[in-house]
PDB file of C-alpha atoms in Angstrom:
ATOM      1  CA  VAL A  30    -100.464  13.619-102.301  1.00 68.00           C
ATOM      2  CA  ARG A  31     -97.577  15.365-104.668  1.00 75.00           C
ATOM      3  CA  SER A  32    -100.560  16.715-106.582  1.00 77.00           C
ATOM      4  CA  ARG A  33    -102.256  20.482-106.785  1.00 74.00           C
ATOM      5  CA  ALA A  34    -105.576  19.116-105.939  1.00 80.00           C
ATOM      6  CA  PHE A  35    -104.566  17.214-103.023  1.00 81.00           C
ATOM      7  CA  ASP A  36    -103.031  20.462-101.418  1.00 78.00           C
ATOM      8  CA  TRP A  37    -106.402  22.245-102.164  1.00 78.00           C
ATOM      9  CA  LEU A  38    -108.626  19.670-100.825  1.00 84.00           C
ATOM     10  CA  VAL A  39    -106.574  20.071 -97.739  1.00 81.00           C
ATOM     11  CA  ASN A  40    -107.091  23.715 -97.665  1.00 76.00           C
ATOM     12  CA  VAL A  41    -110.651  22.734 -98.307  1.00 81.00           C
ATOM     13  CA  VAL A  42    -111.014  20.619 -95.103  1.00 82.00           C
ATOM     14  CA  VAL A  43    -108.761  23.107 -92.984  1.00 81.00           C
ATOM     15  CA  PHE A  44    -111.536  26.221 -94.297  1.00 79.00           C
ATOM     16  CA  VAL A  45    -114.447  24.330 -93.152  1.00 79.00           C
ATOM     17  CA  ASN A  46    -112.766  23.863 -89.543  1.00 77.00           C
ATOM     18  CA  ALA A  47    -112.080  27.461 -89.307  1.00 77.00           C
ATOM     19  CA  VAL A  48    -115.776  27.987 -89.958  1.00 76.00           C
ATOM     20  CA  THR A  49    -117.283  24.929 -87.615  1.00 74.00           C
ATOM     21  CA  PHE A  50    -114.406  27.150 -84.804  1.00 73.00           C
ATOM     22  CA  VAL A  51    -116.048  30.188 -85.535  1.00 72.00           C
ATOM     23  CA  LEU A  52    -119.673  28.929 -85.470  1.00 68.00           C
ATOM     24  CA  GLU A  53    -118.830  27.338 -82.474  1.00 67.00           C
ATOM     25  CA  SER A  54    -117.042  30.209 -80.809  1.00 67.00           C
ATOM     26  CA  TRP A  55    -119.961  32.771 -80.883  1.00 66.00           C
ATOM     27  CA  ARG A  56    -121.043  32.812 -77.840  1.00 63.00           C
ATOM     28  CA  GLN A  57    -117.805  33.844 -76.414  1.00 61.00           C
ATOM     29  CA  ILE A  58    -116.870  36.441 -79.210  1.00 60.00           C
ATOM     30  CA  THR A  59    -120.189  38.145 -79.137  1.00 64.00           C
ATOM     31  CA  GLY A  60    -119.356  38.591 -75.187  1.00 60.00           C
ATOM     32  CA  HIS A  61    -122.083  35.981 -73.600  1.00 60.00           C
ATOM     33  CA  GLU A  62    -121.380  33.444 -71.407  1.00 55.00           C
ATOM     34  CA  LEU A  63    -118.437  30.755 -71.836  1.00 53.00           C
ATOM     35  CA  LEU A  64    -120.521  26.916 -73.397  1.00 54.00           C
ATOM     36  CA  SER A  65    -121.411  24.718 -70.553  1.00 55.00           C
ATOM     37  CA  ALA A  66    -119.644  21.173 -69.436  1.00 52.00           C
ATOM     38  CA  ARG A  67    -121.655  19.639 -71.867  1.00 57.00           C
ATOM     39  CA  GLY A  68    -121.412  22.047 -74.150  1.00 56.00           C
ATOM     40  CA  LEU A  69    -117.592  21.673 -74.637  1.00 53.00           C
ATOM     41  CA  ALA A  70    -118.466  18.126 -74.645  1.00 54.00           C
ATOM     42  CA  ALA A  71    -120.056  18.597 -77.526  1.00 58.00           C
ATOM     43  CA  LEU A  72    -117.492  20.063 -79.410  1.00 57.00           C
ATOM     44  CA  GLY A  73    -114.843  18.028 -78.461  1.00 55.00           C
ATOM     45  CA  ARG A  74    -117.184  15.431 -79.997  1.00 62.00           C
ATOM     46  CA  LEU A  75    -117.159  17.367 -83.648  1.00 64.00           C
ATOM     47  CA  ASP A  76    -113.255  18.464 -83.193  1.00 66.00           C
ATOM     48  CA  MET A  77    -113.182  14.519 -83.868  1.00 69.00           C
ATOM     49  CA  VAL A  78    -114.397  14.777 -86.962  1.00 76.00           C
ATOM     50  CA  PHE A  79    -111.621  17.018 -88.228  1.00 78.00           C
ATOM     51  CA  THR A  80    -108.987  15.044 -86.209  1.00 78.00           C
ATOM     52  CA  PRO A  81    -108.668  12.097 -88.129  1.00 83.00           C
ATOM     53  CA  LEU A  82    -108.331  14.180 -91.618  1.00 84.00           C
ATOM     54  CA  TYR A  83    -105.644  15.489 -90.200  1.00 84.00           C
ATOM     55  CA  CYS A  84    -104.009  12.202 -88.895  1.00 86.00           C
ATOM     56  CA  ALA A  85    -104.550  10.898 -92.414  1.00 88.00           C
ATOM     57  CA  GLU A  86    -102.973  13.868 -94.194  1.00 86.00           C
ATOM     58  CA  VAL A  87     -99.707  13.394 -92.276  1.00 87.00           C
ATOM     59  CA  ALA A  88     -99.698   9.542 -92.818  1.00 89.00           C
ATOM     60  CA  LEU A  89    -100.371  10.192 -96.229  1.00 89.00           C
ATOM     61  CA  LYS A  90     -97.379  13.076 -96.848  1.00 88.00           C
ATOM     62  CA  ILE A  91     -94.836  10.615 -94.042  1.00 89.00           C
ATOM     63  CA  VAL A  92     -95.259   7.127 -96.855  1.00 88.00           C
ATOM     64  CA  VAL A  93     -95.269   9.137-100.009  1.00 87.00           C
ATOM     65  CA  LEU A  94     -92.409  11.619 -99.043  1.00 86.00           C
ATOM     66  CA  GLY A  95     -90.462   9.854 -96.650  1.00 87.00           C
ATOM     67  CA  TRP A  96     -89.787  11.048 -93.307  1.00 87.00           C
ATOM     68  CA  PRO A  97     -86.505  12.631 -93.705  1.00 87.00           C
ATOM     69  CA  THR A  98     -87.840  14.770 -96.755  1.00 87.00           C
ATOM     70  CA  TYR A  99     -91.191  15.713 -94.471  1.00 86.00           C
ATOM     71  CA  TRP A 100     -89.379  16.375 -91.963  1.00 87.00           C
ATOM     72  CA  GLN A 101     -87.494  18.937 -94.001  1.00 86.00           C
ATOM     73  CA  ASP A 102     -90.562  21.161 -94.858  1.00 80.00           C
ATOM     74  CA  THR A 103     -91.637  23.484 -91.672  1.00 75.00           C
ATOM     75  CA  HIS A 104     -95.717  23.632 -93.007  1.00 76.00           C
ATOM     76  CA  HIS A 105     -94.643  19.750 -92.299  1.00 82.00           C
ATOM     77  CA  ARG A 106     -93.170  19.915 -88.558  1.00 84.00           C
ATOM     78  CA  PHE A 107     -95.790  21.914 -87.869  1.00 80.00           C
ATOM     79  CA  ASP A 108     -98.529  20.132 -88.896  1.00 82.00           C
ATOM     80  CA  PHE A 109     -97.000  16.947 -87.435  1.00 86.00           C
ATOM     81  CA  ILE A 110     -96.450  18.290 -83.889  1.00 85.00           C
ATOM     82  CA  VAL A 111     -99.645  19.830 -84.093  1.00 80.00           C
ATOM     83  CA  THR A 112    -101.661  16.705 -85.293  1.00 82.00           C
ATOM     84  CA  THR A 113     -99.778  15.015 -82.676  1.00 85.00           C
ATOM     85  CA  ALA A 114    -100.061  17.320 -79.680  1.00 81.00           C
ATOM     86  CA  THR A 115    -104.173  17.107 -81.170  1.00 77.00           C
ATOM     87  CA  VAL A 116    -104.428  13.062 -80.220  1.00 79.00           C
ATOM     88  CA  GLY A 117    -102.360  12.998 -77.366  1.00 80.00           C
ATOM     89  CA  VAL A 118    -104.404  15.567 -75.726  1.00 75.00           C
ATOM     90  CA  THR A 119    -107.885  13.877 -77.135  1.00 72.00           C
ATOM     91  CA  LEU A 120    -106.714  10.538 -76.083  1.00 75.00           C
ATOM     92  CA  VAL A 121    -105.879  11.520 -72.087  1.00 74.00           C
ATOM     93  CA  VAL A 122    -109.056  13.558 -71.884  1.00 68.00           C
ATOM     94  CA  LEU A 123    -111.008  10.656 -73.069  1.00 68.00           C
ATOM     95  CA  SER A 124    -109.435   8.266 -70.868  1.00 72.00           C
ATOM     96  CA  PRO A 125    -111.106   7.956 -67.501  1.00 69.00           C
ATOM     97  CA  ASN A 126    -108.587  10.013 -65.583  1.00 67.00           C
ATOM     98  CA  ALA A 127    -108.187  13.213 -63.492  1.00 67.00           C
ATOM     99  CA  TYR A 128    -107.752  15.366 -66.617  1.00 64.00           C
ATOM    100  CA  ASN A 129    -110.992  15.443 -68.522  1.00 63.00           C
ATOM    101  CA  ASP A 130    -111.295  19.036 -69.221  1.00 62.00           C
ATOM    102  CA  PRO A 131    -112.617  18.751 -72.677  1.00 60.00           C
ATOM    103  CA  LEU A 132    -111.552  22.155 -73.019  1.00 64.00           C
ATOM    104  CA  LEU A 133    -107.707  20.985 -73.339  1.00 67.00           C
ATOM    105  CA  ILE A 134    -109.204  20.115 -76.517  1.00 64.00           C
ATOM    106  CA  ARG A 135    -110.618  23.167 -77.900  1.00 66.00           C
ATOM    107  CA  LEU A 136    -106.815  25.145 -76.956  1.00 70.00           C
ATOM    108  CA  THR A 137    -105.181  22.565 -78.828  1.00 69.00           C
ATOM    109  CA  SER A 138    -107.550  22.375 -82.098  1.00 68.00           C
ATOM    110  CA  THR A 139    -106.960  26.485 -81.584  1.00 71.00           C
ATOM    111  CA  VAL A 140    -103.140  26.422 -82.722  1.00 71.00           C
ATOM    112  CA  ARG A 141    -104.420  23.775 -85.365  1.00 70.00           C
ATOM    113  CA  LEU A 142    -106.544  27.274 -86.910  1.00 72.00           C
ATOM    114  CA  LEU A 143    -103.659  28.667 -87.789  1.00 72.00           C
ATOM    115  CA  ARG A 144    -102.918  26.729 -90.750  1.00 71.00           C
ATOM    116  CA  VAL A 145    -106.132  29.026 -92.364  1.00 69.00           C
ATOM    117  CA  PHE A 146    -102.764  31.841 -93.140  1.00 66.00           C
ATOM    118  CA  GLY A 147    -100.969  29.020 -95.230  1.00 62.00           C
ATOM    119  CA  LEU A 148    -104.257  29.309 -97.700  1.00 63.00           C
ATOM    120  CA  LEU A 149    -103.884  33.146 -97.920  1.00 62.00           C
ATOM    121  CA  PHE A 150    -100.239  31.807 -99.578  1.00 59.00           C
ATOM    122  CA  ASN A 151    -101.661  29.732-102.211  1.00 59.00           C
ATOM    123  CA  LEU A 152    -102.764  32.998-103.598  1.00 59.00           C
ATOM    124  CA  GLY A 153     -99.937  34.691-105.485  1.00 58.00           C
ATOM    125  CA  GLU A 154    -101.467  37.801-105.215  1.00 64.00           C
ATOM    126  CA  TRP A 155    -101.349  37.958-101.369  1.00 65.00           C
ATOM    127  CA  TRP A 156     -98.239  36.848-101.589  1.00 66.00           C
ATOM    128  CA  THR A 157     -96.826  39.601-103.235  1.00 69.00           C
ATOM    129  CA  VAL A 158     -98.064  41.767-100.491  1.00 71.00           C
ATOM    130  CA  VAL A 159     -96.404  40.089 -98.415  1.00 69.00           C
ATOM    131  CA  CYS A 160     -93.055  40.478-100.176  1.00 71.00           C
ATOM    132  CA  THR A 161     -93.947  43.844-100.898  1.00 72.00           C
ATOM    133  CA  PHE A 162     -94.006  44.299 -96.909  1.00 72.00           C
ATOM    134  CA  VAL A 163     -90.931  42.931 -96.336  1.00 73.00           C
ATOM    135  CA  ARG A 164     -89.453  44.898 -99.143  1.00 73.00           C
ATOM    136  CA  VAL A 165     -90.049  47.755 -97.694  1.00 73.00           C
ATOM    137  CA  LEU A 166     -89.200  46.869 -94.086  1.00 74.00           C
ATOM    138  CA  PRO A 167     -86.212  48.728 -93.869  1.00 74.00           C
ATOM    139  CA  ALA A 168     -87.151  51.775 -95.279  1.00 69.00           C
ATOM    140  CA  ALA A 169     -90.342  51.837 -93.545  1.00 72.00           C
ATOM    141  CA  SER A 170     -88.501  51.311 -90.268  1.00 77.00           C
ATOM    142  CA  LYS A 171     -86.703  54.565 -90.644  1.00 77.00           C
ATOM    143  CA  LEU A 172     -90.318  56.324 -90.892  1.00 78.00           C
ATOM    144  CA  LEU A 173     -91.877  55.197 -88.341  1.00 81.00           C
ATOM    145  CA  CYS A 174     -88.957  56.270 -86.013  1.00 84.00           C
ATOM    146  CA  THR A 175     -89.570  59.845 -87.989  1.00 84.00           C
ATOM    147  CA  SER A 176     -93.382  59.594 -87.820  1.00 85.00           C
ATOM    148  CA  PHE A 177     -92.594  58.421 -83.750  1.00 88.00           C
ATOM    149  CA  LEU A 178     -90.404  61.564 -83.386  1.00 90.00           C
ATOM    150  CA  LEU A 179     -92.868  64.265 -85.123  1.00 90.00           C
ATOM    151  CA  MET A 180     -95.823  62.680 -82.845  1.00 91.00           C
ATOM    152  CA  TYR A 181     -93.923  62.943 -79.918  1.00 93.00           C
ATOM    153  CA  THR A 182     -92.837  66.405 -79.876  1.00 93.00           C
ATOM    154  CA  PHE A 183     -96.154  67.667 -81.327  1.00 94.00           C
ATOM    155  CA  SER A 184     -97.729  65.827 -78.053  1.00 93.00           C
ATOM    156  CA  ALA A 185     -94.823  67.491 -75.889  1.00 94.00           C
ATOM    157  CA  ALA A 186     -95.949  71.112 -76.917  1.00 94.00           C
ATOM    158  CA  GLY A 187     -99.886  71.010 -76.837  1.00 93.00           C
ATOM    159  CA  VAL A 188     -98.731  69.513 -72.965  1.00 93.00           C
ATOM    160  CA  TYR A 189     -97.860  73.280 -73.154  1.00 92.00           C
ATOM    161  CA  LEU A 190     -99.752  74.812 -74.913  1.00 92.00           C
ATOM    162  CA  PHE A 191    -103.361  72.861 -74.420  1.00 92.00           C
ATOM    163  CA  GLY A 192    -102.711  71.708 -70.831  1.00 91.00           C
ATOM    164  CA  GLY A 193    -105.644  71.276 -69.105  1.00 89.00           C
ATOM    165  CA  ALA A 194    -108.278  73.402 -71.735  1.00 90.00           C
ATOM    166  CA  ILE A 195    -109.928  70.060 -71.982  1.00 91.00           C
ATOM    167  CA  ASN A 196    -111.643  68.655 -69.117  1.00 90.00           C
ATOM    168  CA  THR A 197    -114.702  67.632 -67.771  1.00 89.00           C
ATOM    169  CA  ASP A 198    -115.261  69.895 -64.850  1.00 89.00           C
ATOM    170  CA  PRO A 199    -118.935  71.360 -64.692  1.00 88.00           C
ATOM    171  CA  ALA A 200    -117.715  74.817 -63.444  1.00 88.00           C
ATOM    172  CA  SER A 201    -115.404  75.310 -66.377  1.00 89.00           C
ATOM    173  CA  PRO A 202    -116.150  78.036 -68.872  1.00 90.00           C
ATOM    174  CA  GLN A 203    -114.235  75.351 -71.401  1.00 89.00           C
ATOM    175  CA  PHE A 204    -116.605  72.875 -70.335  1.00 89.00           C
ATOM    176  CA  ALA A 205    -119.335  75.075 -71.087  1.00 89.00           C
ATOM    177  CA  ALA A 206    -118.384  75.904 -74.279  1.00 89.00           C
ATOM    178  CA  LEU A 207    -117.781  72.631 -75.353  1.00 90.00           C
ATOM    179  CA  LYS A 208    -120.762  70.956 -73.932  1.00 87.00           C
ATOM    180  CA  GLY A 209    -122.895  71.622 -76.640  1.00 85.00           C
ATOM    181  CA  SER A 210    -120.645  71.239 -79.399  1.00 89.00           C
ATOM    182  CA  PRO A 211    -119.665  68.124 -81.657  1.00 90.00           C
ATOM    183  CA  PHE A 212    -116.676  67.218 -79.860  1.00 90.00           C
ATOM    184  CA  GLY A 213    -118.830  67.313 -76.496  1.00 89.00           C
ATOM    185  CA  ALA A 214    -121.776  65.079 -78.465  1.00 88.00           C
ATOM    186  CA  SER A 215    -119.356  62.896 -79.394  1.00 88.00           C
ATOM    187  CA  ASP A 216    -117.939  62.095 -76.118  1.00 89.00           C
ATOM    188  CA  TYR A 217    -114.164  62.734 -76.654  1.00 90.00           C
ATOM    189  CA  TRP A 218    -113.579  64.238 -73.983  1.00 91.00           C
ATOM    190  CA  ALA A 219    -110.762  61.750 -73.324  1.00 90.00           C
ATOM    191  CA  ASN A 220    -108.945  63.066 -76.829  1.00 90.00           C
ATOM    192  CA  ASN A 221    -106.711  66.387 -75.198  1.00 91.00           C
ATOM    193  CA  PHE A 222    -103.401  67.299 -74.332  1.00 93.00           C
ATOM    194  CA  ASN A 223    -103.901  66.818 -70.868  1.00 92.00           C
ATOM    195  CA  ASP A 224    -100.957  64.295 -70.784  1.00 93.00           C
ATOM    196  CA  MET A 225     -98.493  62.646 -73.256  1.00 93.00           C
ATOM    197  CA  LEU A 226    -100.009  59.763 -73.815  1.00 92.00           C
ATOM    198  CA  SER A 227    -103.313  61.414 -74.357  1.00 92.00           C
ATOM    199  CA  GLY A 228    -101.422  63.954 -76.518  1.00 92.00           C
ATOM    200  CA  MET A 229     -99.991  60.873 -77.848  1.00 93.00           C
ATOM    201  CA  VAL A 230    -103.132  59.505 -79.198  1.00 91.00           C
ATOM    202  CA  LEU A 231    -104.885  62.238 -80.063  1.00 91.00           C
ATOM    203  CA  CYS A 232    -102.032  62.882 -82.381  1.00 90.00           C
ATOM    204  CA  PHE A 233    -102.110  59.709 -84.132  1.00 88.00           C
ATOM    205  CA  GLU A 234    -105.819  60.071 -84.352  1.00 87.00           C
ATOM    206  CA  LEU A 235    -104.975  63.595 -86.267  1.00 87.00           C
ATOM    207  CA  LEU A 236    -102.344  61.972 -88.438  1.00 82.00           C
ATOM    208  CA  VAL A 237    -105.512  59.378 -90.242  1.00 79.00           C
ATOM    209  CA  VAL A 238    -107.422  62.841 -90.305  1.00 74.00           C
ATOM    210  CA  ASN A 239    -110.203  61.191 -87.997  1.00 71.00           C
ATOM    211  CA  ASN A 240    -112.665  63.896 -87.616  1.00 79.00           C
ATOM    212  CA  TRP A 241    -109.520  66.307 -87.717  1.00 84.00           C
ATOM    213  CA  TRP A 242    -112.270  69.615 -87.409  1.00 87.00           C
ATOM    214  CA  VAL A 243    -114.473  68.364 -84.839  1.00 90.00           C
ATOM    215  CA  PHE A 244    -110.693  68.587 -82.753  1.00 91.00           C
ATOM    216  CA  VAL A 245    -109.464  71.529 -84.394  1.00 91.00           C
ATOM    217  CA  ASP A 246    -112.967  73.688 -83.845  1.00 92.00           C
ATOM    218  CA  ALA A 247    -112.540  72.732 -79.960  1.00 92.00           C
ATOM    219  CA  PHE A 248    -109.091  73.255 -79.457  1.00 92.00           C
ATOM    220  CA  ALA A 249    -109.771  76.843 -80.957  1.00 92.00           C
ATOM    221  CA  ALA A 250    -113.175  77.473 -78.621  1.00 91.00           C
ATOM    222  CA  VAL A 251    -111.489  76.875 -75.378  1.00 90.00           C
ATOM    223  CA  SER A 252    -107.613  78.432 -76.508  1.00 90.00           C
ATOM    224  CA  SER A 253    -107.482  80.520 -79.628  1.00 89.00           C
ATOM    225  CA  GLU A 254    -108.083  80.780 -82.720  1.00 91.00           C
ATOM    226  CA  TRP A 255    -104.014  80.866 -83.383  1.00 91.00           C
ATOM    227  CA  SER A 256    -104.342  77.325 -81.730  1.00 91.00           C
ATOM    228  CA  ARG A 257    -105.070  75.684 -85.544  1.00 92.00           C
ATOM    229  CA  LEU A 258    -102.103  76.607 -86.949  1.00 94.00           C
ATOM    230  CA  PHE A 259    -100.378  74.466 -84.704  1.00 94.00           C
ATOM    231  CA  PHE A 260    -102.713  71.617 -86.293  1.00 92.00           C
ATOM    232  CA  ILE A 261    -101.668  72.708 -89.461  1.00 92.00           C
ATOM    233  CA  ALA A 262     -98.253  72.783 -89.307  1.00 93.00           C
ATOM    234  CA  TYR A 263     -98.999  69.488 -87.457  1.00 92.00           C
ATOM    235  CA  TRP A 264    -101.102  68.357 -90.910  1.00 89.00           C
ATOM    236  CA  LEU A 265     -98.562  69.418 -92.555  1.00 89.00           C
ATOM    237  CA  LEU A 266     -95.876  67.393 -91.747  1.00 89.00           C
ATOM    238  CA  SER A 267     -97.443  64.404 -91.747  1.00 86.00           C
ATOM    239  CA  LEU A 268     -98.833  64.400 -94.842  1.00 82.00           C
ATOM    240  CA  ASN A 269     -95.574  64.861 -95.924  1.00 82.00           C
ATOM    241  CA  MET A 270     -94.217  61.466 -94.588  1.00 80.00           C
ATOM    242  CA  LEU A 271     -97.893  59.771 -95.415  1.00 77.00           C
ATOM    243  CA  ASN A 272     -96.975  60.639 -99.182  1.00 79.00           C
ATOM    244  CA  ILE A 273     -92.883  59.657 -98.422  1.00 78.00           C
ATOM    245  CA  ALA A 274     -95.060  56.457 -96.664  1.00 74.00           C
ATOM    246  CA  GLN A 275     -96.710  55.886 -99.807  1.00 75.00           C
ATOM    247  CA  SER A 276     -94.044  56.466-102.517  1.00 78.00           C
ATOM    248  CA  PHE A 277     -91.841  53.404-100.398  1.00 73.00           C
ATOM    249  CA  LEU A 278     -95.200  51.079-100.767  1.00 73.00           C
ATOM    250  CA  ILE A 279     -95.649  51.851-104.685  1.00 76.00           C
ATOM    251  CA  ASP A 280     -92.109  51.396-105.672  1.00 77.00           C
ATOM    252  CA  ALA A 281     -91.635  48.475-103.734  1.00 73.00           C
ATOM    253  CA  ALA A 282     -94.788  47.250-105.031  1.00 73.00           C
ATOM    254  CA  VAL A 283     -93.560  47.330-108.917  1.00 76.00           C
ATOM    255  CA  GLU A 284     -90.444  46.243-107.890  1.00 77.00           C
ATOM    256  CA  GLN A 285     -91.882  42.704-106.877  1.00 70.00           C
ATOM    257  CA  ILE A 286     -94.428  42.930-109.634  1.00 73.00           C
ATOM    258  CA  LYS A 287     -91.624  42.667-111.813  1.00 77.00           C
ATOM    259  CA  ASP A 288     -89.716  40.084-110.029  1.00 76.00           C
ATOM    260  CA  VAL A 289     -92.697  37.791-110.020  1.00 68.00           C
ATOM    261  CA  GLU A 290     -92.861  38.336-113.819  1.00 73.00           C
ATOM    262  CA  GLN A 291     -89.101  37.477-114.154  1.00 78.00           C
ATOM    263  CA  GLU A 292     -89.461  34.538-112.594  1.00 72.00           C
ATOM    264  CA  GLU A 293     -92.227  33.653-114.554  1.00 69.00           C
ATOM    265  CA  GLU A 294     -90.677  34.393-118.327  1.00 77.00           C
ATOM    266  CA  GLU A 295     -88.127  31.976-116.676  1.00 74.00           C
ATOM    267  CA  VAL A 296     -90.599  29.286-115.623  1.00 66.00           C
ATOM    268  CA  ARG A 297     -91.951  29.477-118.665  1.00 73.00           C
ATOM    269  CA  ALA A 298     -88.697  29.514-120.881  1.00 73.00           C
ATOM    270  CA  ALA A 299     -87.242  26.754-119.389  1.00 61.00           C
TER     271      ALA A 299
END
């Protein structure tokens, strides 16, 4: 139970459970109707294959580690609560009473699949990514506020300069100018500065350089060629933001890798 092999065995069970859950849910994922009562009952029986395995895992860990040691670990608490809840719901559903909806078992089992995220923490590279993300959060929060302010400012300016320029009125000259363009052919009419919310969305799309030239050409066609300066200015400022964010991530990643290497050297020296 304390060995690495036992942990990987449990991880394999969790992974197989996750794969079967996705296969079972494929009809809902692809937009089809929910399963019938017979189908849900069949899935409930399949889930009963995994429930005893999780119960055995919990029981073995409690016996070997002891209850006080077992309960101190947050992951163990989560496993115990979810496994106990799954067993309780299964017994209630299978017993002759008014609460015999197999969907309850499925909903409880869905929570159990959160353990899949625990598999990622067994990968050293993934843990490095997580720690890097946490390390960069303080600086990133300020950068996000600045980016939001930049998008808000340009959105407000865009509403003032280009509000109403993009529209779907068949009688308007702007619609005629864009109908045969890549903008109109791609049905990008919702990307405009007609209101603040639409402007914020458009600024975000420009931030990630998503079809940048299509939007710029469209606004130049319905207003003036000088409008390109507006988008160029926004691109230059947002590009600086992205470069700063990239530098933060690189610095945090380098520091995290150094910390990991130092910890490994200390472990080898001990």
